[in-house]
Amino acid sequence: MALRSDWSGQACPIARTLDVLGDPWVVLILREIFTGNRRFDTLKHSLGIADSVLSGRLAGLVEHGLLAKSAYAGAARPRVEYVLTEKGADTLPVLHALSLWGRKHTVPPEQGATMRFYCLECGNESHSADWCVDCARPLTVETTGWRRARSPEILLELRSAGR
Ligand SMILES: [Zn+2]
C-alpha cells in the first residue's frame, strides 16, 4: 500500500502514524467501519472506490493490525467482514480531530447538517476529540455516538453499530 517513502522508522510519531494512516481512503474506510459498514461490497458502494484500491487498502489495514477479518454466514458461502482491532479502535480520536478541524476550516457543499459526535454517558455533544469535556470520560467506541452529515436524525451508537 506504499504510496510514498517509508516513514515507519522516523523518530517523529506523527510521521510514523502517517505511514499507516496518511492516505484518504484508509481514513474513510475506518470511518465506515466505525459505523458498522464492514463488508467489501457495501464499502465499495458507500465510498465509490475501485475494487483494486479497496482491496489494497483493506489488506494494508489488516497487515498493520488495525482491522481483522471475521467470517459471517453469506447467502451461498461464508464471507468476510472487517472488524476493528483495539489498535484500529484507537484511531477514533484521530477521526474526531479531523472532523473538528474540517468543521472549523473547510467549507461544506451546502448549508445543512454536519457531522457531530456525542458522549453517550452524559448525552452531550463533544467538541473535544478524545474526552467529554462535560463528564470527563474518554470518548471510545463504547461511549461515543455519531450523527453523520447525511443522516443527522440518527444517533448512531458506535458500540452497537452493525450488530
Ligand atoms: Zn459526557
XYZ file of N, CA, C and O and ligand atoms in Angstrom:
653
model
N 0.831 -1.191 0.000
C 0.000 0.000 0.000
C 0.867 1.242 0.000
O 0.375 2.353 0.113
N 2.171 1.048 -0.105
C 3.066 2.206 -0.033
C 2.811 3.163 -1.192
O 2.820 2.768 -2.342
N 2.521 4.376 -0.857
C 2.285 5.399 -1.865
C 3.420 6.399 -1.891
O 3.449 7.295 -2.710
N 4.312 6.244 -0.956
C 5.357 7.249 -0.781
C 6.514 6.580 -0.070
O 6.512 5.380 0.106
N 7.462 7.393 0.345
C 8.594 6.870 1.100
C 8.120 6.187 2.370
O 7.083 6.533 2.927
N 8.885 5.237 2.840
C 8.583 4.543 4.084
C 8.973 5.443 5.253
O 10.145 5.750 5.441
N 7.980 5.866 6.035
C 8.228 6.721 7.196
C 8.148 5.943 8.499
O 8.136 6.540 9.575
N 8.068 4.608 8.396
C 7.827 3.812 9.601
C 8.993 3.864 10.581
O 8.820 3.549 11.753
N 10.170 4.271 10.120
C 11.316 4.341 11.011
C 11.655 5.735 11.478
O 12.703 5.953 12.113
N 10.778 6.686 11.199
C 11.048 8.070 11.595
C 10.968 8.233 13.117
O 10.173 7.562 13.790
N 11.748 9.150 13.650
C 11.704 9.408 15.091
C 10.383 10.055 15.510
O 9.879 9.814 16.612
N 9.816 10.853 14.642
C 8.583 11.577 14.973
C 7.375 10.656 14.851
O 7.141 10.074 13.790
N 6.577 10.532 15.925
C 5.402 9.648 15.851
C 4.342 10.140 14.877
O 3.537 9.338 14.390
N 4.314 11.444 14.591
C 3.358 11.921 13.581
C 3.715 11.319 12.225
O 2.848 10.846 11.489
N 4.994 11.314 11.905
C 5.427 10.715 10.638
C 5.136 9.221 10.608
O 4.659 8.687 9.603
N 5.394 8.529 11.718
C 5.128 7.079 11.755
C 3.630 6.805 11.626
O 3.219 5.847 10.980
N 2.801 7.648 12.254
C 1.350 7.480 12.129
C 0.921 7.690 10.682
O 0.102 6.931 10.150
N 1.479 8.705 10.042
C 1.106 8.962 8.652
C 1.549 7.834 7.730
O 0.936 7.614 6.681
N 2.569 7.096 8.137
C 2.961 5.934 7.358
C 1.830 4.904 7.320
O 1.687 4.160 6.357
N 1.002 4.883 8.372
C -0.131 3.952 8.450
C -1.427 4.610 7.971
O -2.197 4.026 7.204
N -1.674 5.844 8.431
C -2.983 6.486 8.221
C -2.970 7.597 7.172
O -4.016 8.183 6.915
N -1.821 7.870 6.583
C -1.721 9.046 5.728
C -2.236 8.860 4.318
O -1.614 9.298 3.363
N -3.350 8.202 4.189
C -3.984 8.017 2.890
C -5.478 8.259 3.076
O -6.082 7.705 3.989
N -6.090 9.104 2.250
C -7.503 9.437 2.461
C -8.425 8.218 2.476
O -9.349 8.144 3.288
N -8.175 7.266 1.580
C -9.063 6.084 1.553
C -8.989 5.306 2.861
O -10.003 4.797 3.346
N -7.799 5.207 3.420
C -7.631 4.461 4.671
C -8.496 5.084 5.774
O -9.204 4.385 6.504
N -8.474 6.396 5.867
C -9.237 7.062 6.919
C -10.741 6.933 6.658
O -11.529 6.700 7.583
N -11.145 7.046 5.403
C -12.572 6.920 5.089
C -13.065 5.485 5.287
O -14.204 5.271 5.721
N -12.220 4.500 5.000
C -12.590 3.104 5.281
C -12.796 2.921 6.784
O -13.780 2.319 7.219
N -11.891 3.461 7.583
C -12.049 3.360 9.040
C -13.339 4.046 9.487
O -14.077 3.511 10.315
N -13.623 5.227 8.950
C -14.875 5.917 9.278
C -16.069 5.000 9.026
O -16.964 4.879 9.870
N -16.090 4.350 7.887
C -17.209 3.469 7.562
C -17.286 2.289 8.525
O -18.374 1.895 8.954
N -16.141 1.709 8.843
C -16.150 0.522 9.697
C -16.601 0.879 11.113
O -17.300 0.102 11.758
N -16.273 2.083 11.588
C -16.805 2.525 12.885
C -18.331 2.552 12.878
O -18.965 2.372 13.920
N -18.931 2.793 11.726
C -20.393 2.867 11.666
C -21.026 1.515 11.353
O -22.237 1.437 11.150
N -20.231 0.455 11.283
C -20.781 -0.871 11.053
C -20.802 -1.293 9.596
O -21.323 -2.358 9.270
N -20.247 -0.480 8.730
C -20.162 -0.826 7.302
C -18.869 -1.616 7.099
O -17.807 -1.041 6.917
N -18.960 -2.935 7.156
C -17.762 -3.778 7.314
C -17.474 -4.697 6.148
O -16.552 -5.497 6.231
N -18.295 -4.649 5.134
C -18.148 -5.648 4.070
C -17.688 -4.993 2.778
O -18.016 -3.840 2.491
N -16.953 -5.773 2.008
C -16.330 -5.240 0.797
C -17.360 -4.541 -0.094
O -17.157 -3.392 -0.511
N -18.459 -5.235 -0.369
C -19.423 -4.686 -1.331
C -20.090 -3.407 -0.826
O -20.314 -2.479 -1.612
N -20.401 -3.362 0.468
C -21.060 -2.169 0.994
C -20.064 -1.012 1.143
O -20.426 0.149 0.938
N -18.816 -1.347 1.463
C -17.781 -0.301 1.493
C -17.594 0.285 0.098
O -17.504 1.506 -0.077
N -17.535 -0.596 -0.870
C -17.354 -0.151 -2.254
C -18.493 0.780 -2.673
O -18.267 1.837 -3.275
N -19.696 0.405 -2.312
C -20.874 1.205 -2.669
C -20.841 2.571 -1.967
O -21.073 3.606 -2.595
N -20.551 2.561 -0.681
C -20.585 3.810 0.084
C -19.485 4.773 -0.333
O -19.692 5.986 -0.355
N -18.317 4.227 -0.634
C -17.157 5.079 -0.886
C -16.958 5.389 -2.363
O -16.226 6.332 -2.701
N -17.574 4.604 -3.252
C -17.330 4.815 -4.667
C -15.868 4.598 -5.026
O -15.263 5.376 -5.760
N -15.316 3.530 -4.509
C -13.892 3.244 -4.624
C -13.699 2.050 -5.567
O -14.528 1.144 -5.585
N -12.620 2.059 -6.304
C -12.339 0.947 -7.218
C -11.994 -0.312 -6.427
O -11.396 -0.232 -5.349
N -12.360 -1.454 -6.976
C -12.104 -2.737 -6.308
C -10.641 -2.893 -5.891
O -10.342 -3.301 -4.774
N -9.755 -2.585 -6.829
C -8.331 -2.825 -6.572
C -7.819 -1.911 -5.461
O -6.992 -2.314 -4.634
N -8.327 -0.680 -5.437
C -7.902 0.262 -4.401
C -8.431 -0.190 -3.039
O -7.701 -0.213 -2.042
N -9.714 -0.568 -3.008
C -10.306 -1.004 -1.743
C -9.611 -2.254 -1.215
O -9.263 -2.327 -0.028
N -9.394 -3.236 -2.073
C -8.758 -4.465 -1.586
C -7.344 -4.191 -1.110
O -6.898 -4.757 -0.105
N -6.646 -3.287 -1.782
C -5.291 -2.941 -1.354
C -5.271 -2.244 -0.004
O -4.438 -2.554 0.859
N -6.186 -1.308 0.194
C -6.225 -0.579 1.469
C -6.663 -1.492 2.613
O -6.129 -1.423 3.722
N -7.646 -2.364 2.358
C -8.079 -3.307 3.399
C -6.938 -4.246 3.776
O -6.709 -4.514 4.967
N -6.216 -4.733 2.776
C -5.083 -5.621 3.063
C -4.041 -4.894 3.903
O -3.464 -5.469 4.837
N -3.803 -3.634 3.592
C -2.838 -2.857 4.367
C -3.290 -2.649 5.806
O -2.490 -2.745 6.740
N -4.588 -2.393 5.987
C -5.113 -2.193 7.345
C -5.049 -3.485 8.157
O -4.808 -3.452 9.368
N -5.254 -4.620 7.491
C -5.101 -5.911 8.177
C -3.626 -6.151 8.488
O -3.266 -6.555 9.604
N -2.766 -5.860 7.522
C -1.325 -6.063 7.712
C -0.794 -5.223 8.870
O 0.027 -5.676 9.666
N -1.297 -3.998 8.981
C -0.859 -3.128 10.065
C -1.567 -3.422 11.385
O -1.280 -2.780 12.396
N -2.529 -4.327 11.365
C -3.174 -4.742 12.608
C -4.285 -3.833 13.085
O -4.675 -3.892 14.252
N -4.833 -2.988 12.205
C -5.957 -2.122 12.592
C -7.299 -2.807 12.366
O -8.288 -2.485 13.026
N -7.333 -3.717 11.401
C -8.543 -4.480 11.109
C -8.219 -5.961 11.174
O -7.082 -6.371 10.913
N -9.244 -6.745 11.512
C -9.134 -8.202 11.449
C -10.270 -8.723 10.588
O -11.348 -8.119 10.534
N -10.011 -9.812 9.906
C -11.058 -10.439 9.101
C -11.905 -11.329 9.990
O -11.390 -12.031 10.852
N -13.197 -11.304 9.740
C -14.124 -12.127 10.509
C -15.102 -12.763 9.530
O -15.623 -12.088 8.641
N -15.351 -14.047 9.684
C -16.268 -14.734 8.766
C -17.709 -14.519 9.216
O -18.001 -14.453 10.407
N -18.598 -14.360 8.253
C -20.024 -14.340 8.564
C -20.720 -15.225 7.544
O -20.175 -15.522 6.475
N -21.925 -15.652 7.877
C -22.652 -16.569 7.004
C -23.216 -15.814 5.815
O -24.105 -14.987 5.957
N -22.675 -16.073 4.655
C -23.183 -15.459 3.438
C -24.328 -16.262 2.862
O -24.694 -17.312 3.393
N -24.911 -15.762 1.784
C -26.051 -16.438 1.176
C -25.652 -17.833 0.695
O -26.392 -18.796 0.871
N -24.505 -17.944 0.075
C -24.109 -19.226 -0.504
C -22.915 -19.841 0.226
O -22.803 -21.044 0.328
N -22.049 -18.970 0.747
C -20.832 -19.476 1.383
C -20.384 -18.443 2.408
O -20.852 -17.303 2.384
N -19.517 -18.844 3.322
C -19.044 -17.874 4.318
C -18.345 -16.697 3.640
O -17.607 -16.882 2.679
N -18.614 -15.520 4.135
C -17.998 -14.314 3.588
C -17.159 -13.655 4.680
O -17.245 -14.022 5.845
N -16.411 -12.667 4.270
C -15.516 -11.994 5.206
C -16.026 -10.585 5.474
O -16.481 -9.895 4.560
N -15.972 -10.176 6.722
C -16.152 -8.768 7.031
C -14.955 -8.312 7.862
O -14.198 -9.129 8.381
N -14.812 -7.018 7.964
C -13.635 -6.435 8.605
C -14.057 -5.756 9.898
O -14.974 -4.938 9.904
N -13.380 -6.141 10.972
C -13.710 -5.587 12.287
C -12.488 -4.867 12.847
O -11.343 -5.213 12.564
N -12.759 -3.864 13.651
C -11.688 -3.089 14.260
C -10.997 -3.885 15.350
O -11.651 -4.504 16.184
N -9.702 -3.870 15.352
C -8.938 -4.354 16.495
C -8.843 -3.204 17.505
O -9.298 -2.086 17.241
N -8.223 -3.476 18.642
C -8.006 -2.393 19.606
C -7.163 -1.282 18.967
O -7.427 -0.084 19.155
N -6.177 -1.690 18.204
C -5.314 -0.709 17.522
C -6.127 0.134 16.547
O -5.922 1.350 16.431
N -7.058 -0.507 15.851
C -7.918 0.229 14.929
C -8.884 1.138 15.672
O -9.095 2.295 15.291
N -9.483 0.622 16.749
C -10.452 1.419 17.512
C -9.791 2.645 18.130
O -10.447 3.663 18.358
N -8.494 2.552 18.374
C -7.763 3.690 18.937
C -7.616 4.851 17.953
O -7.116 5.915 18.331
N -8.032 4.667 16.705
C -7.999 5.792 15.759
C -9.217 6.704 15.918
O -9.277 7.750 15.265
N -10.165 6.331 16.774
C -11.384 7.148 16.894
C -11.091 8.629 17.157
O -11.645 9.498 16.477
N -10.235 8.968 18.129
C -9.959 10.400 18.343
C -9.277 11.082 17.157
O -9.418 12.294 16.988
N -8.557 10.299 16.359
C -7.947 10.882 15.156
C -9.054 11.313 14.191
O -9.023 12.425 13.629
N -10.053 10.457 13.999
C -11.165 10.808 13.119
C -11.944 12.005 13.679
O -12.366 12.890 12.930
N -12.135 12.008 14.997
C -12.824 13.146 15.617
C -12.056 14.446 15.390
O -12.651 15.489 15.105
N -10.729 14.376 15.503
C -9.920 15.584 15.303
C -10.027 16.063 13.854
O -10.105 17.272 13.598
N -10.055 15.131 12.913
C -10.219 15.522 11.507
C -11.578 16.186 11.294
O -11.697 17.176 10.562
N -12.606 15.636 11.942
C -13.949 16.207 11.809
C -13.999 17.625 12.375
O -14.531 18.551 11.740
N -13.423 17.808 13.549
C -13.456 19.132 14.182
C -12.679 20.150 13.361
O -13.131 21.292 13.170
N -11.530 19.735 12.864
C -10.730 20.663 12.053
C -11.486 21.024 10.771
O -11.526 22.204 10.371
N -12.081 19.999 10.157
C -12.813 20.252 8.910
C -14.015 21.165 9.102
O -14.321 22.000 8.246
N -14.673 21.021 10.248
C -15.828 21.891 10.521
C -15.384 23.329 10.724
O -16.099 24.275 10.393
N -14.197 23.509 11.258
C -13.716 24.870 11.528
C -13.112 25.517 10.288
O -13.276 26.723 10.064
N -12.425 24.735 9.463
C -11.571 25.355 8.446
C -11.900 25.000 7.001
O -11.166 25.424 6.098
N -12.922 24.170 6.770
C -13.287 23.849 5.391
C -14.754 24.198 5.172
O -15.506 24.384 6.128
N -15.127 24.288 3.917
C -16.474 24.736 3.563
C -17.304 23.532 3.112
O -16.916 22.828 2.174
N -18.440 23.285 3.779
C -19.286 22.180 3.334
C -19.960 22.530 2.012
O -20.053 23.703 1.645
N -20.452 21.530 1.281
C -21.024 21.794 -0.041
C -22.300 22.621 0.010
O -22.629 23.317 -0.932
N -23.025 22.559 1.100
C -24.255 23.327 1.211
C -24.586 23.509 2.679
O -24.073 22.789 3.534
N -25.442 24.468 2.953
C -25.880 24.648 4.323
C -26.669 23.437 4.759
O -27.418 22.856 3.982
N -26.518 23.050 5.972
C -27.267 21.905 6.459
C -26.522 21.227 7.571
O -25.699 21.835 8.242
N -26.814 19.965 7.745
C -26.250 19.232 8.861
C -24.767 18.999 8.649
O -24.276 18.929 7.535
N -24.065 18.888 9.758
C -22.677 18.486 9.719
C -22.538 17.269 10.621
O -23.467 16.899 11.334
N -21.400 16.629 10.571
C -21.171 15.519 11.484
C -20.986 16.054 12.899
O -20.280 17.033 13.112
N -21.639 15.395 13.848
C -21.454 15.744 15.252
C -21.273 14.458 16.036
O -21.813 13.424 15.657
N -20.518 14.542 17.111
C -20.368 13.345 17.927
C -20.672 13.656 19.381
O -20.529 14.787 19.844
N -21.132 12.618 20.074
C -21.747 12.765 21.385
C -21.163 11.782 22.383
O -20.811 10.652 22.025
N -21.107 12.224 23.603
C -20.772 11.341 24.724
C -22.059 10.630 25.135
O -23.041 11.278 25.508
N -22.068 9.305 25.071
C -23.276 8.567 25.421
C -23.459 8.465 26.929
O -24.529 8.098 27.406
N -22.413 8.778 27.672
C -22.528 8.712 29.130
C -23.389 9.850 29.662
O -24.216 9.646 30.540
N -23.188 11.047 29.135
C -23.958 12.200 29.634
C -24.887 12.763 28.561
O -25.741 13.591 28.866
N -24.727 12.331 27.324
C -25.615 12.763 26.251
C -25.215 14.053 25.565
O -25.861 14.475 24.610
N -24.143 14.688 26.032
C -23.770 15.984 25.471
C -22.902 15.837 24.228
O -22.112 14.906 24.104
N -23.068 16.798 23.320
C -22.196 16.845 22.155
C -20.781 17.159 22.614
O -20.573 17.979 23.518
N -19.802 16.502 21.979
C -18.418 16.756 22.351
C -17.751 17.652 21.321
O -17.955 17.502 20.118
N -16.964 18.579 21.816
C -16.155 19.426 20.936
C -14.675 19.169 21.158
O -13.825 19.959 20.768
N -14.411 18.052 21.821
C -13.045 17.586 22.004
C -12.937 16.220 21.333
O -13.901 15.460 21.295
N -11.774 15.908 20.800
C -11.637 14.689 20.012
C -11.645 13.429 20.869
O -12.104 12.380 20.427
N -11.140 13.524 22.079
C -10.910 12.284 22.820
C -11.529 12.231 24.209
O -11.610 11.163 24.792
N -11.973 13.366 24.731
C -12.575 13.375 26.060
C -13.875 14.156 26.032
O -14.009 15.135 25.298
N -14.825 13.718 26.852
C -16.031 14.510 27.057
C -15.700 15.598 28.065
O -15.341 15.314 29.211
N -15.806 16.830 27.624
C -15.469 17.944 28.496
C -16.477 18.053 29.642
O -16.149 18.514 30.736
N -17.706 17.605 29.410
C -18.755 17.748 30.423
C -18.633 16.741 31.559
O -18.783 17.092 32.721
N -18.382 15.477 31.231
C -18.338 14.471 32.305
C -16.957 13.844 32.458
O -16.790 12.925 33.275
N -15.984 14.335 31.709
C -14.584 13.934 31.889
C -14.351 12.440 31.682
O -13.532 11.831 32.352
N -15.097 11.863 30.742
C -14.849 10.463 30.394
C -14.239 10.404 28.997
O -14.515 11.256 28.154
N -13.436 9.360 28.737
C -12.860 9.243 27.392
C -13.930 8.876 26.364
O -14.881 8.163 26.676
N -13.740 9.395 25.158
C -14.624 9.030 24.047
C -14.034 7.803 23.361
O -12.982 7.876 22.737
N -14.719 6.688 23.519
C -14.288 5.435 22.906
C -15.449 4.877 22.097
O -16.550 5.449 22.089
N -15.215 3.746 21.454
C -16.305 3.079 20.733
C -17.476 2.817 21.681
O -18.641 2.915 21.298
N -17.166 2.504 22.934
C -18.218 2.168 23.894
C -19.016 3.379 24.365
O -20.136 3.229 24.843
N -18.444 4.567 24.253
C -19.078 5.733 24.883
C -19.426 6.839 23.890
O -19.788 7.936 24.315
N -19.316 6.554 22.584
C -19.479 7.618 21.596
C -20.626 7.318 20.624
O -20.806 6.175 20.197
N -21.360 8.361 20.302
C -22.379 8.282 19.258
C -22.119 9.338 18.202
O -21.604 10.413 18.509
N -22.434 9.010 16.970
C -22.245 9.948 15.854
C -23.589 10.312 15.229
O -24.462 9.459 15.064
N -23.721 11.560 14.876
C -24.750 11.976 13.915
C -24.002 12.373 12.660
O -23.194 13.303 12.684
N -24.222 11.661 11.569
C -23.492 11.930 10.341
C -24.205 12.998 9.537
O -25.422 13.168 9.641
N -23.437 13.688 8.707
C -23.991 14.792 7.926
C -25.152 14.329 7.056
O -26.127 15.057 6.860
N -25.054 13.101 6.544
C -26.095 12.645 5.615
C -27.306 12.054 6.336
O -28.322 11.803 5.705
N -27.203 11.801 7.630
C -28.346 11.257 8.372
C -28.327 11.787 9.804
O -28.190 11.036 10.761
N -28.482 13.128 9.942
C -28.336 13.743 11.269
C -29.424 13.350 12.252
O -29.260 13.535 13.465
N -30.545 12.802 11.745
C -31.629 12.411 12.648
C -31.289 11.138 13.428
O -31.936 10.832 14.417
N -30.277 10.428 12.963
C -29.907 9.154 13.604
C -28.705 9.366 14.524
O -27.669 9.825 14.081
N -28.870 9.033 15.799
C -27.731 8.987 16.705
C -27.205 7.552 16.694
O -27.816 6.643 17.265
N -26.113 7.384 16.000
C -25.540 6.053 15.793
C -24.592 5.728 16.948
O -23.551 6.359 17.084
N -24.968 4.776 17.766
C -24.091 4.362 18.860
C -23.021 3.432 18.291
O -23.345 2.350 17.793
N -21.777 3.861 18.363
C -20.718 3.073 17.724
C -20.597 1.682 18.334
O -20.263 0.729 17.643
N -20.905 1.547 19.622
C -20.767 0.233 20.272
C -21.750 -0.777 19.711
O -21.517 -1.975 19.790
N -22.852 -0.317 19.164
C -23.840 -1.257 18.622
C -23.950 -1.184 17.117
O -24.804 -1.841 16.528
N -23.088 -0.395 16.486
C -23.185 -0.221 15.027
C -22.959 -1.549 14.318
O -21.957 -2.212 14.500
N -23.933 -1.907 13.532
C -23.794 -3.103 12.702
C -24.010 -4.411 13.430
O -23.906 -5.472 12.851
N -24.321 -4.345 14.715
C -24.524 -5.596 15.449
C -25.994 -5.968 15.507
O -26.840 -5.129 15.365
Zn -20.057 13.044 28.854
